[in-house]
Amino acid sequence: MNPKKAFSKLKKISEDSHAISDVSAIVSWDQEVNMPPKGLENRGRMMSWLAQQRHKNATNPEIGEALETTRSGDWNEKEKACLREWQRGWDLSTKIPADLVQRAALASVKGHESWKSAREKNDFSIFRDDLKELIDLSKERAECIGYTTESYDALLDMYQAGMNVQGIDALFTNLKNKLTPLLEEILDWQGEIEDDPVAGHYSQEEQKKFCEWGAKHIGFDFDAGRIDTAVHPFCSGAGPGDIRLTTRYNLENPFDSFFGSLHETGHGLYEQGLPSGKDEYGTPLSESVSLGIHESQSLFWESIVGQSPEFWEYVLPFFKEHFPGRADSVTHAQIVRRTNKVSRSLIRVEADEVTYPLHVILRFEIERDIFRGNLSVDDLPDAWNQKMQELIGVTPPNNTLGVLQDVHWSMGGFGYFPTYALGRLYSAQFTETLSKDVPSWKDDMAKGDCSPALEWSRKNIHSRGSIYRTEQLIEKVTGTPPSEEPFLNYLRKKYKSIFS
Amino acid sequence: MNPKKAFSKLKKISEDSHAISDVSAIVSWDQEVNMPPKGLENRGRMMSWLAQQRHKNATNPEIGEALETTRSGDWNEKEKACLREWQRGWDLSTKIPADLVQRAALASVKGHESWKSAREKNDFSIFRDDLKELIDLSKERAECIGYTTESYDALLDMYQAGMNVQGIDALFTNLKNKLTPLLEEILDWQGEIEDDPVAGHYSQEEQKKFCEWGAKHIGFDFDAGRIDTAVHPFCSGAGPGDIRLTTRYNLENPFDSFFGSLHETGHGLYEQGLPSGKDEYGTPLSESVSLGIHESQSLFWESIVGQSPEFWEYVLPFFKEHFPGRADSVTHAQIVRRTNKVSRSLIRVEADEVTYPLHVILRFEIERDIFRGNLSVDDLPDAWNQKMQELIGVTPPNNTLGVLQDVHWSMGGFGYFPTYALGRLYSAQFTETLSKDVPSWKDDMAKGDCSPALEWSRKNIHSRGSIYRTEQLIEKVTGTPPSEEPFLNYLRKKYKSIFS
């Protein structure tokens, strides 16, 4: 086999891997959105068969041989990117022995059950042993994957190529040191919270229409996607022509579903903007770069756009029109304050954009210390509560609202949390460049035109697929490496203008 | 490998084949019901990957080896049935060479296009050459599969194991000779058709609710299935816990969607009643016997139940309740006549239950003569029109309403049509036995209880999966081989009571 043929071979296997992902995505989406309850048992068989095919495809020995052969080839930038990602996928699929994968799968099922029970009963000890095992298995996985500095690096890199303790530590320490005093300031500016100016009952049907209006307004192509209802909001789909968003409805609060929809739409706009030409589709060129960059796109539309005063200049009349009688007399200033409330709260998934990163820093520092061996499982609940007080200024009254609140650890997901906060930093950093490149984008948005912002993202981020790694892409687009400064500047400026 | 191990191996491969079918069913269903238009291109890639997996699984050489090994084993009735069906599947998958499969796939894409254009332009010559090629490819396929008497047998057997020209010819000749004069009689009894007593506009929303009510009323389990809207009504799904029905709506006629739904629900009830225990699921024991038996179940609920005077004794008040203002004063006798109109019509898919089998006999005789070499493609339009006059008493004014009306030939589907009429004969024959076994079933139905009929079908037909072949099952259940007499008796009795 010559290098060119080896490359074609890898492309074919990669295309199959995309087909498996797309089929799996539709089958999973269907499970969340359409499946009747008695379909669950057989759905398990279907998903398990798909998982086997995915594994078979990813560990096909021909990949290793073809990768060897391509070493002697001469490749352009795009081909190099493909080979880089294929090598990474091959390493991740083959370095972890099958029996470890199985043990981890079993432990995560067991851990998920004991976590649910521990959370219900507010009793950390029910989860303790399973959590210990999940940590040990993740350490074992890290050893298999390998790392240069410390084992947690291997786990971070698994979720986002190139992510490591050193880089995140530097970013997060700066962020934390500046964000905790800024939070004090913002809370001061905010003062006492006024009563909800748009309190009332909002039917699912009304909210659904407004969410669809919002998604369409910011540029979602409904000929290439759809929005449905599911218990947990997500974005999935079968390739760029078929992106599926879901949302859920809180009948007392239309902003939950609206901002949730804008968030998922942000993910969806990224997916709809990925390259899908003949040479790209089925290769890493058609894939998103990383979880952090994905999150930067969803957060841009949810927070930076969706919760901005400019956006609501255009949107408020439509809000009033969609929900007649409940918002007739609300002012622009009121709605902006209402949708940008900041508070020291206990639960990450309900946190505002100011405190949110602090919740993530807490988890990062705990995970880092666990994997360094500086923190034992038994000390976790106390460490959690201390850090909550330190970072956010509140102490959880119990473990259910503290260390047991997230699902991730119960399934062995260590190294995932940082991407949630990185997305916020990246989105602010991208927005700084957007404002330089297209100074009028906020004015356009205030007049109802979101397309300049979307086109900028399409050109600079979406259309680049996975050609560059995360940090490279950020430097390429913004001219500087990832930094916490743009995010802090964004918050300071925005909240000062809203509240003071 | 010993015979027991070989059997387990075959079971494992069969389970995978079910998983592939179930996954494919969900992906196809989603395509019809949910897919946004731009998803089409990638959906093709997904379906093609699934088709490859199906082919790989069905032609796995280990199947042939394992089947050999099982020959020396000692098997019970259920195991024998599994081995019989696995052997049949293996033969069908391996006897036809891959290049013939490919040539046939290409020809059917081409044929489908030229048929559409020929139908639109009412010009048979556009389709002529492609049809000739499709017939030649089917002859080639028949030679690969093999047959004892004539090549058309191989195609008939492909769609329904055991079906052959001799058997169908005998049934259909008797049927035709008795049905054409009976049609005269029924039309005489019917006399002049009265104006539609329930004319009006029926919104999709109203019809949808009534269709769901009907499906539930006859026993469909909505915890193990659902009904949606699609351009072409069908029944599919992912195993017995997840059956998907679709229907379409004619806003001027609520009976189209209602009887269409009952038809698909009949298919769905069969699927929901198939065995799904640990030993059965994934084997032929959990599969329906044949297309003809499947059709017998759908036609039982659509026609024998749904269009019976007894059913409407209970249903009419609900019909009035669902569609207020349009049926307030309609009588039971009027609605029964309205839903049982008989006419000499041109289009098979719109035909009533009396003339329907004649449309199928026409197609069977034409296909039989083509494959015997007694009828050339050029003579097809004339042969069609002559037979229409002979059997149904009308002559199509053009080929669009004649020889070009069906999609099947354009995709190489020769040998499929007979199952549509066999289903009618089987359903009437089963109903005779049901009436002997459970004499009160019609009275129960008139009082709103359809469960005695469903339970009888569950016990005698559904729960038997594919243990018996079609003809065996019919003899086992009714005590006699397939016959046209019960169907003719049913028609005579029913239409006499309604119209004369």
Coordinates of C-alpha atoms in Angstrom, one line a residue, chain B residues 101-334:
Chain B
V101 CA -27.6 -7.4 -6.5
Q102 CA -25.8 -4.3 -7.6
R103 CA -27.1 -4.4 -11.2
A104 CA -30.6 -4.8 -9.8
A105 CA -30.2 -1.9 -7.4
L106 CA -29.0 0.4 -10.2
A107 CA -31.8 -0.8 -12.5
S108 CA -34.4 -0.2 -9.9
V109 CA -33.2 3.4 -9.3
K110 CA -33.3 4.0 -13.1
G111 CA -36.6 2.2 -13.5
H112 CA -38.2 4.2 -10.7
E113 CA -37.2 7.4 -12.4
S114 CA -38.4 6.4 -15.9
W115 CA -41.7 5.0 -14.4
K116 CA -42.4 8.3 -12.7
S117 CA -41.8 10.2 -15.9
A118 CA -43.8 7.7 -18.0
R119 CA -46.7 7.9 -15.5
E120 CA -46.6 11.7 -15.5
K121 CA -46.6 11.9 -19.3
N122 CA -48.9 8.9 -19.9
D123 CA -46.2 7.4 -22.1
F124 CA -45.4 3.8 -21.6
S125 CA -42.5 3.9 -24.0
I126 CA -40.5 6.0 -21.6
F127 CA -40.6 3.1 -19.1
R128 CA -40.4 0.2 -21.6
D129 CA -36.7 -0.5 -21.9
D130 CA -36.1 -0.2 -18.1
L131 CA -39.0 -2.5 -17.4
K132 CA -37.6 -5.0 -19.8
E133 CA -34.2 -4.9 -18.0
L134 CA -35.9 -5.2 -14.6
I135 CA -37.7 -8.3 -15.8
D136 CA -34.5 -9.8 -17.3
L137 CA -32.7 -9.2 -14.0
S138 CA -35.5 -10.9 -12.1
K139 CA -35.3 -13.9 -14.4
E140 CA -31.6 -14.0 -13.7
R141 CA -32.3 -13.8 -10.0
A142 CA -34.9 -16.6 -10.3
E143 CA -32.3 -18.8 -12.0
C144 CA -29.8 -18.2 -9.2
I145 CA -32.3 -19.0 -6.5
G146 CA -33.6 -22.1 -8.3
Y147 CA -37.1 -23.6 -8.6
T148 CA -38.7 -26.9 -9.5
T149 CA -41.5 -26.0 -11.9
E150 CA -41.1 -22.5 -13.4
S151 CA -39.0 -19.4 -12.7
Y152 CA -41.8 -17.2 -11.3
D153 CA -42.0 -19.7 -8.4
A154 CA -38.6 -18.6 -7.2
L155 CA -39.8 -15.0 -7.0
L156 CA -43.1 -15.8 -5.3
D157 CA -41.3 -17.9 -2.7
M158 CA -38.8 -15.1 -2.1
Y159 CA -41.7 -12.9 -0.7
Q160 CA -43.6 -15.7 1.0
A161 CA -42.0 -19.0 1.7
G162 CA -43.9 -21.8 0.0
M163 CA -45.9 -19.6 -2.4
N164 CA -45.8 -20.9 -6.0
V165 CA -47.7 -20.5 -9.3
Q166 CA -49.6 -23.8 -9.0
G167 CA -51.1 -23.0 -5.6
I168 CA -52.0 -19.4 -6.4
D169 CA -53.3 -20.3 -9.8
A170 CA -55.7 -22.8 -8.3
L171 CA -56.9 -20.4 -5.6
F172 CA -57.2 -17.3 -7.9
T173 CA -58.9 -19.1 -10.8
N174 CA -61.7 -20.3 -8.5
L175 CA -61.8 -16.9 -6.9
K176 CA -62.1 -15.1 -10.2
N177 CA -64.7 -17.4 -11.6
K178 CA -66.9 -16.9 -8.6
L179 CA -66.1 -13.3 -7.7
T180 CA -66.9 -11.7 -11.1
P181 CA -70.5 -12.9 -11.0
L182 CA -70.8 -12.1 -7.3
L183 CA -69.6 -8.5 -8.0
E184 CA -72.5 -8.2 -10.5
E185 CA -74.9 -9.4 -7.8
I186 CA -73.5 -7.1 -5.2
L187 CA -73.7 -4.1 -7.5
D188 CA -77.3 -5.0 -8.2
W189 CA -78.1 -5.2 -4.5
Q190 CA -76.4 -1.9 -3.9
G191 CA -78.4 0.0 -6.6
E192 CA -77.9 3.7 -6.9
I193 CA -75.5 5.3 -4.5
E194 CA -77.0 7.9 -2.2
D195 CA -75.3 11.2 -1.5
D196 CA -72.6 11.1 1.1
P197 CA -74.5 11.4 4.4
V198 CA -71.5 12.8 6.3
A199 CA -70.0 15.1 3.7
G200 CA -68.0 18.0 5.2
H201 CA -64.6 19.2 6.2
Y202 CA -62.6 17.2 8.8
S203 CA -59.5 18.8 10.2
Q204 CA -56.3 16.8 10.5
E205 CA -56.4 17.4 14.3
E206 CA -59.9 16.0 14.7
Q207 CA -59.1 13.0 12.5
K208 CA -55.9 12.3 14.3
K209 CA -57.7 12.1 17.6
F210 CA -60.3 9.8 16.1
C211 CA -57.7 7.5 14.6
E212 CA -55.9 7.3 17.9
W213 CA -59.2 6.5 19.6
G214 CA -59.8 3.7 17.0
A215 CA -56.4 2.2 17.4
K216 CA -56.7 2.2 21.2
H217 CA -60.3 0.8 21.0
I218 CA -59.2 -2.3 19.0
G219 CA -56.3 -2.9 21.4
F220 CA -53.2 -1.1 20.3
D221 CA -50.9 -0.6 23.3
F222 CA -49.7 3.0 23.2
D223 CA -47.1 2.3 25.8
A224 CA -45.5 0.0 23.2
G225 CA -46.1 2.1 20.1
R226 CA -47.2 5.3 18.6
I227 CA -49.1 6.8 15.5
D228 CA -47.7 9.6 13.5
T229 CA -48.3 11.3 10.1
A230 CA -46.4 10.4 6.9
V231 CA -47.0 10.7 3.2
H232 CA -47.3 6.9 2.8
P233 CA -49.0 5.0 5.6
F234 CA -46.9 2.1 7.0
C235 CA -46.2 0.1 10.1
S236 CA -42.7 -0.4 11.3
G237 CA -40.8 0.0 14.6
A238 CA -38.0 -1.4 16.7
G239 CA -39.3 -4.7 18.1
P240 CA -42.4 -5.6 20.0
G241 CA -42.1 -2.8 22.6
D242 CA -41.9 -0.1 20.0
I243 CA -44.3 -0.3 17.1
R244 CA -44.7 2.8 14.8
L245 CA -47.8 3.3 12.7
T246 CA -48.3 6.2 10.3
T247 CA -51.3 7.5 8.6
R248 CA -52.3 10.4 6.3
Y249 CA -55.3 12.6 6.2
N250 CA -57.8 13.5 3.5
L251 CA -59.6 16.6 4.8
E252 CA -62.8 15.8 2.9
N253 CA -63.0 12.2 4.0
P254 CA -62.3 11.0 7.5
F255 CA -62.7 7.3 6.5
D256 CA -59.5 7.3 4.6
S257 CA -57.4 7.9 7.6
F258 CA -59.6 5.9 10.0
F259 CA -59.6 2.7 8.0
G260 CA -56.0 3.3 7.0
S261 CA -55.2 3.6 10.7
L262 CA -57.1 0.4 11.5
H263 CA -55.2 -1.3 8.8
E264 CA -51.8 -0.3 10.1
T265 CA -53.0 -1.0 13.7
G266 CA -53.8 -4.5 12.5
H267 CA -50.2 -4.9 11.4
G268 CA -49.2 -3.3 14.7
L269 CA -51.3 -5.6 16.8
Y270 CA -49.6 -8.6 15.1
E271 CA -46.1 -7.1 15.9
Q272 CA -47.1 -6.3 19.5
G273 CA -48.3 -9.9 19.9
L274 CA -45.1 -11.6 18.6
P275 CA -43.1 -13.6 21.2
S276 CA -40.3 -11.6 22.8
G277 CA -39.0 -13.7 25.6
K278 CA -35.3 -14.3 26.1
D279 CA -35.3 -17.5 24.0
E280 CA -37.4 -16.1 21.3
Y281 CA -36.4 -12.6 20.7
G282 CA -33.9 -12.2 17.9
T283 CA -34.9 -15.6 16.4
P284 CA -37.5 -16.5 13.8
L285 CA -39.8 -17.4 16.7
S286 CA -40.2 -13.7 17.2
E287 CA -40.9 -13.0 13.6
S288 CA -44.1 -12.8 11.6
V289 CA -44.6 -15.8 9.2
S290 CA -45.1 -14.0 5.9
L291 CA -46.5 -11.0 4.1
G292 CA -49.8 -12.8 3.4
I293 CA -50.4 -13.6 7.1
H294 CA -49.3 -10.0 8.0
E295 CA -51.9 -8.7 5.5
S296 CA -54.5 -11.0 6.9
Q297 CA -54.1 -9.3 10.3
S298 CA -54.3 -5.8 9.0
L299 CA -57.3 -6.6 6.7
F300 CA -59.2 -8.3 9.6
W301 CA -59.1 -5.1 11.6
E302 CA -59.6 -2.8 8.6
S303 CA -62.4 -4.6 6.8
I304 CA -63.8 -7.5 8.6
V305 CA -64.0 -5.6 11.9
G306 CA -63.8 -1.9 10.9
Q307 CA -66.3 -2.0 8.0
S308 CA -68.8 -4.3 9.8
P309 CA -72.2 -3.2 10.9
E310 CA -71.5 -4.6 14.4
F311 CA -68.4 -2.5 14.9
W312 CA -70.4 0.6 13.9
E313 CA -73.1 -0.1 16.4
Y314 CA -70.6 0.8 19.1
V315 CA -68.5 3.3 17.2
L316 CA -71.1 5.6 15.6
P317 CA -71.8 7.6 18.8
F318 CA -68.0 8.2 19.2
F319 CA -67.8 9.2 15.5
K320 CA -70.6 11.8 16.1
E321 CA -68.8 13.0 19.3
H322 CA -65.5 13.4 17.5
F323 CA -66.9 15.3 14.6
P324 CA -69.8 17.3 15.9
G325 CA -72.1 19.0 13.4
R326 CA -71.2 16.8 10.5
A327 CA -72.7 13.5 11.4
D328 CA -75.4 14.4 14.0
S329 CA -78.3 12.9 12.1
V330 CA -76.6 10.0 10.2
T331 CA -78.2 6.6 10.8
H332 CA -76.3 3.3 11.4
A333 CA -77.6 1.9 8.1
Q334 CA -76.4 5.0 6.2

